[in-house]
PDB file of C-alpha atoms in Angstrom:
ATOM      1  CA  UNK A   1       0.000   0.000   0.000  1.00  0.00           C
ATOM      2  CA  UNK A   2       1.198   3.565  -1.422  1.00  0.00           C
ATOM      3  CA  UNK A   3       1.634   6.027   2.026  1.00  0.00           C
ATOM      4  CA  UNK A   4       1.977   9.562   2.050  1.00  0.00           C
ATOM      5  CA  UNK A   5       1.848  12.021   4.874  1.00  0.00           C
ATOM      6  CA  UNK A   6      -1.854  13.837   4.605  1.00  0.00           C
ATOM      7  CA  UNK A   7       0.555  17.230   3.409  1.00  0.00           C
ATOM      8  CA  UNK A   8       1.213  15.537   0.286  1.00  0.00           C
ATOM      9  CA  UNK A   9      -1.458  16.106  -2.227  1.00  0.00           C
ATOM     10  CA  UNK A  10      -1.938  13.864  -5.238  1.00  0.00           C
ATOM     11  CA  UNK A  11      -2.671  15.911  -8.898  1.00  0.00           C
ATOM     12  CA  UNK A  12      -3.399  13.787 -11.430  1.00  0.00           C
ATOM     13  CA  UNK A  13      -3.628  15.360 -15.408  1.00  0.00           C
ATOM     14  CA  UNK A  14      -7.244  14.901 -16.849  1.00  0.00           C
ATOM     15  CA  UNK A  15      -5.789  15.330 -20.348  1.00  0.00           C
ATOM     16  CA  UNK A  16      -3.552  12.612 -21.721  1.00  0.00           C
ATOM     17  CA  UNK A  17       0.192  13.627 -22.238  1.00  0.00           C
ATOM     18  CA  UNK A  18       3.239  12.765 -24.402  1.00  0.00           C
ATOM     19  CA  UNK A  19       4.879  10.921 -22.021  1.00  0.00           C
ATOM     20  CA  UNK A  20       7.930  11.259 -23.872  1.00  0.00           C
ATOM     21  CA  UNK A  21       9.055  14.097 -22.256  1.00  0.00           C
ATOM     22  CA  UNK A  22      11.189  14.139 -19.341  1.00  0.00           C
ATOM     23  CA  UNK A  23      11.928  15.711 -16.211  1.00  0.00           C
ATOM     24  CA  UNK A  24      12.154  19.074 -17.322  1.00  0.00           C
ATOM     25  CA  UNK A  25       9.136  18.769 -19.907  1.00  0.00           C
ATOM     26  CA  UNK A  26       6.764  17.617 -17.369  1.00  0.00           C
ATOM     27  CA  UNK A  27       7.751  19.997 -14.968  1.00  0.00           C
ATOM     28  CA  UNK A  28       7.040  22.707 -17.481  1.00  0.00           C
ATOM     29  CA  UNK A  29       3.323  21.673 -17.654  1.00  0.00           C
ATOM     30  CA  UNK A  30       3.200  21.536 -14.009  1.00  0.00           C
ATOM     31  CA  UNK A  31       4.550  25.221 -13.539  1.00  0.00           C
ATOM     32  CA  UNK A  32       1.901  26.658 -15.739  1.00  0.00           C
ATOM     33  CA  UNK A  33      -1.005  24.905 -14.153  1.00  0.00           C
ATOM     34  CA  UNK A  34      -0.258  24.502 -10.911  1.00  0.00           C
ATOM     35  CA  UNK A  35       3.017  27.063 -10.245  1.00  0.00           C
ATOM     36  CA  UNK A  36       5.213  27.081  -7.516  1.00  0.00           C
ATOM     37  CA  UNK A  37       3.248  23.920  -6.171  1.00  0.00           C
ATOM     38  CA  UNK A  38       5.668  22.063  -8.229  1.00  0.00           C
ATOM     39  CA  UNK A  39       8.427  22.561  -5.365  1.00  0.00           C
ATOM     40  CA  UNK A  40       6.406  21.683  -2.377  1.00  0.00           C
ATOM     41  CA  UNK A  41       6.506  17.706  -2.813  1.00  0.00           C
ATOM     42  CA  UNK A  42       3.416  17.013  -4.084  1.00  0.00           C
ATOM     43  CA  UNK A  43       2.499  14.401  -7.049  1.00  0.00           C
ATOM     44  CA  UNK A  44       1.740  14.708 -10.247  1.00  0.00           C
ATOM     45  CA  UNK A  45       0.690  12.420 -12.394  1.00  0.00           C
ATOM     46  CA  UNK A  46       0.632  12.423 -16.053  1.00  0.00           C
ATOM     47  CA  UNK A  47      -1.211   9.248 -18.367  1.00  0.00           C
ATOM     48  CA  UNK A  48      -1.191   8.523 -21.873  1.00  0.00           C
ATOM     49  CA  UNK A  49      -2.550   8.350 -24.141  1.00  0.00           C
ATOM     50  CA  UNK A  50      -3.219   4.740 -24.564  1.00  0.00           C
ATOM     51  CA  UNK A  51      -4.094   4.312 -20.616  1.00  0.00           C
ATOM     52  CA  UNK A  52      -1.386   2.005 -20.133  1.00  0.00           C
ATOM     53  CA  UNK A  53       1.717   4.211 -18.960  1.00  0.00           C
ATOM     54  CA  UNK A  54       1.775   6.799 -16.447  1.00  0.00           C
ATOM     55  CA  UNK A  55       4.684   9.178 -15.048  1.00  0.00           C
ATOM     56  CA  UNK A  56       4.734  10.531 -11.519  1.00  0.00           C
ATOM     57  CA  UNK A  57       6.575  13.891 -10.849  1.00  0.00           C
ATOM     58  CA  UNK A  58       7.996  15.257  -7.581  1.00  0.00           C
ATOM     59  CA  UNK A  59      10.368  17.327  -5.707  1.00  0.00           C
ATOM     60  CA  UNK A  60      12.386  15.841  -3.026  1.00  0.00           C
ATOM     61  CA  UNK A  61      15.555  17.232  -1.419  1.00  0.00           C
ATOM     62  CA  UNK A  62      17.021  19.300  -4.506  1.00  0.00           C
ATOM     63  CA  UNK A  63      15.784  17.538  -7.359  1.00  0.00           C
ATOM     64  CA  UNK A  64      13.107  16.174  -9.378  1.00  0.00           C
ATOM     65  CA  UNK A  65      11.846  12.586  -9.308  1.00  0.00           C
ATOM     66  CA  UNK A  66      10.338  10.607 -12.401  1.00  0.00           C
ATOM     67  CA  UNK A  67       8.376   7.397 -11.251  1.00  0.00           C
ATOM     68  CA  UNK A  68       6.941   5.413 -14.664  1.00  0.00           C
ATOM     69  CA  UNK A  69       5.018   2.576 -14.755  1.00  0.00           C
ATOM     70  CA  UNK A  70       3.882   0.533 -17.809  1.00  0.00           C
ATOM     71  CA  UNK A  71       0.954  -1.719 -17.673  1.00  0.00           C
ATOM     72  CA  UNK A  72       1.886  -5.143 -19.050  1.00  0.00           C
ATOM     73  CA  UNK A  73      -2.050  -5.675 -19.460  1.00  0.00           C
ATOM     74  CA  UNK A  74      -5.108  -3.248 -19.127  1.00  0.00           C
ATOM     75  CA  UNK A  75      -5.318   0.376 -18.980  1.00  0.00           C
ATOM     76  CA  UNK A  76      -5.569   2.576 -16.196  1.00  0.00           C
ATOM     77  CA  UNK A  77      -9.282   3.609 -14.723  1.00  0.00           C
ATOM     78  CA  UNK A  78      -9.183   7.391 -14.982  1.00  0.00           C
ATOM     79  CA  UNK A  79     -11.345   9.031 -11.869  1.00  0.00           C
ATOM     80  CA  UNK A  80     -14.593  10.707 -12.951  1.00  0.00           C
ATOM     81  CA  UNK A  81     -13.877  14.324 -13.906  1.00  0.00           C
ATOM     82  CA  UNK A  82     -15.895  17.446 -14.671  1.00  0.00           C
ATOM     83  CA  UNK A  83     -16.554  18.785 -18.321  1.00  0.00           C
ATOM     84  CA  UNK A  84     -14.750  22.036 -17.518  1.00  0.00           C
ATOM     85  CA  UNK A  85     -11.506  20.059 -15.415  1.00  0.00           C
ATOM     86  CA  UNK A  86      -8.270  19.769 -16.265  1.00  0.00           C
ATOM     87  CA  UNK A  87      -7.144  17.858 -13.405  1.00  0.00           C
ATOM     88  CA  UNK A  88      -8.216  15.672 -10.779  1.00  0.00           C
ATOM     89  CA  UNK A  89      -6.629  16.190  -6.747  1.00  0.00           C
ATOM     90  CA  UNK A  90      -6.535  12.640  -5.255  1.00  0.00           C
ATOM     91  CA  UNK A  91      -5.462  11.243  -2.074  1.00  0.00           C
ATOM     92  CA  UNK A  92      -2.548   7.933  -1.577  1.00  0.00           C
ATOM     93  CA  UNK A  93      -5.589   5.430  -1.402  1.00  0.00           C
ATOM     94  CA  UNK A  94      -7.022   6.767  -4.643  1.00  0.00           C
ATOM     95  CA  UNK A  95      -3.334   6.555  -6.525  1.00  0.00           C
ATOM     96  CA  UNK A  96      -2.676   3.326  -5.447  1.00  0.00           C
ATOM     97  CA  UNK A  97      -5.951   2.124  -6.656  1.00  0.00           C
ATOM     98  CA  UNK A  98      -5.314   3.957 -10.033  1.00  0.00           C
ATOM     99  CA  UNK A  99      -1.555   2.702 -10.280  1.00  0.00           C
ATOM    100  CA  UNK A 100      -2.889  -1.141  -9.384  1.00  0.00           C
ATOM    101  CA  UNK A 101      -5.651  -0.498 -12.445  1.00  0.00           C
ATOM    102  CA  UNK A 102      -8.490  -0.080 -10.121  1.00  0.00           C
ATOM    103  CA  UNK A 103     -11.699   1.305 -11.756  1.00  0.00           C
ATOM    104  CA  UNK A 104     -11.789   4.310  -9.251  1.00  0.00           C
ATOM    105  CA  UNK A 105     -14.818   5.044 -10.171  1.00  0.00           C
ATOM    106  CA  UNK A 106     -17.022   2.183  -8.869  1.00  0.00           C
ATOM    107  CA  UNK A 107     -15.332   1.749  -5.895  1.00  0.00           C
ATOM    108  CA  UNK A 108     -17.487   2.852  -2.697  1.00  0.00           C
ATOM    109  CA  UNK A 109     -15.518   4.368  -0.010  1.00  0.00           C
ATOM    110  CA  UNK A 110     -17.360   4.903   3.846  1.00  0.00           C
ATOM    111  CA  UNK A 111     -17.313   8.123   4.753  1.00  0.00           C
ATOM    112  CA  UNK A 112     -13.865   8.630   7.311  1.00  0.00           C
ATOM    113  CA  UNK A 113     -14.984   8.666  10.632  1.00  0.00           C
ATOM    114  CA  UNK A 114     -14.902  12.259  12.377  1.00  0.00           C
ATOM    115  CA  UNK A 115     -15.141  12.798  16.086  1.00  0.00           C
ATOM    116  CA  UNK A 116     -18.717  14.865  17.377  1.00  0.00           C
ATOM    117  CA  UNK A 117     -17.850  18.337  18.720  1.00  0.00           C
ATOM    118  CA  UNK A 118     -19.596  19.057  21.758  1.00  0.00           C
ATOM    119  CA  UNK A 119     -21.281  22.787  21.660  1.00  0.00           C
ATOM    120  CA  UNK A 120     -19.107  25.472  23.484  1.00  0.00           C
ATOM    121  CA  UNK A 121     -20.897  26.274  26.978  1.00  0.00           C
TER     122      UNK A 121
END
């Protein structure tokens, strides 16, 4: 199971991509949609056009990091997304499902539990 600290937020690119560029290519797209969020060691994650490769971008400790995965069979299950989106913020749970080609979309998740606040006297 993929963990991240709840600080780390998960951006994942509604539009397919040429996932032939690199480091400094992806980085480019990330700058103009999402700015200096790019150094603050978050993921992004790019698919292509096919559904069956993916690239993961981050920042960590003075440099970039490029995480790819091919699937050897079956395409990744892109999350719902709105008409007008370009981009989808997920959390660890919902990138591992989409990195282990799990149809995000029909998966139920319970609501997380939250603790009742009493009324202040």
């Amino acid at each position: 199971m993929l963990m991240l600290p709840s600080s780390v937020r998960v951006y994942l690119s509604a539009e397919a991509v040429d996932l032939r560029r690199g480091h400094d290519g992806l980085a480019a797209l990330v700058r103009r949609q999402w700015g200096d969020a790019l150094y603050e060691g978050h993921l992004f994650v790019f698919v292509g056009r096919r559904l069956d490769r993916c690239k993961i971008l981050f920042w960590d400790r003075g440099g970039f990091v490029l995480y790819y995965k091919r699937l050897e069979r079956g395409r990744f299950r892109m999350p719902p997304v709105s008409k007008d989106g370009t981009a989808v913020e997920m959390d660890s749970t919902g990138l591992a499902m989409l990195l282990y080609g799990i149809d995000v979309a029909r998966v139920r998740r319970p609501e997380p539990w939250r603790p009742r606040l009493r009324p202040a006297a």
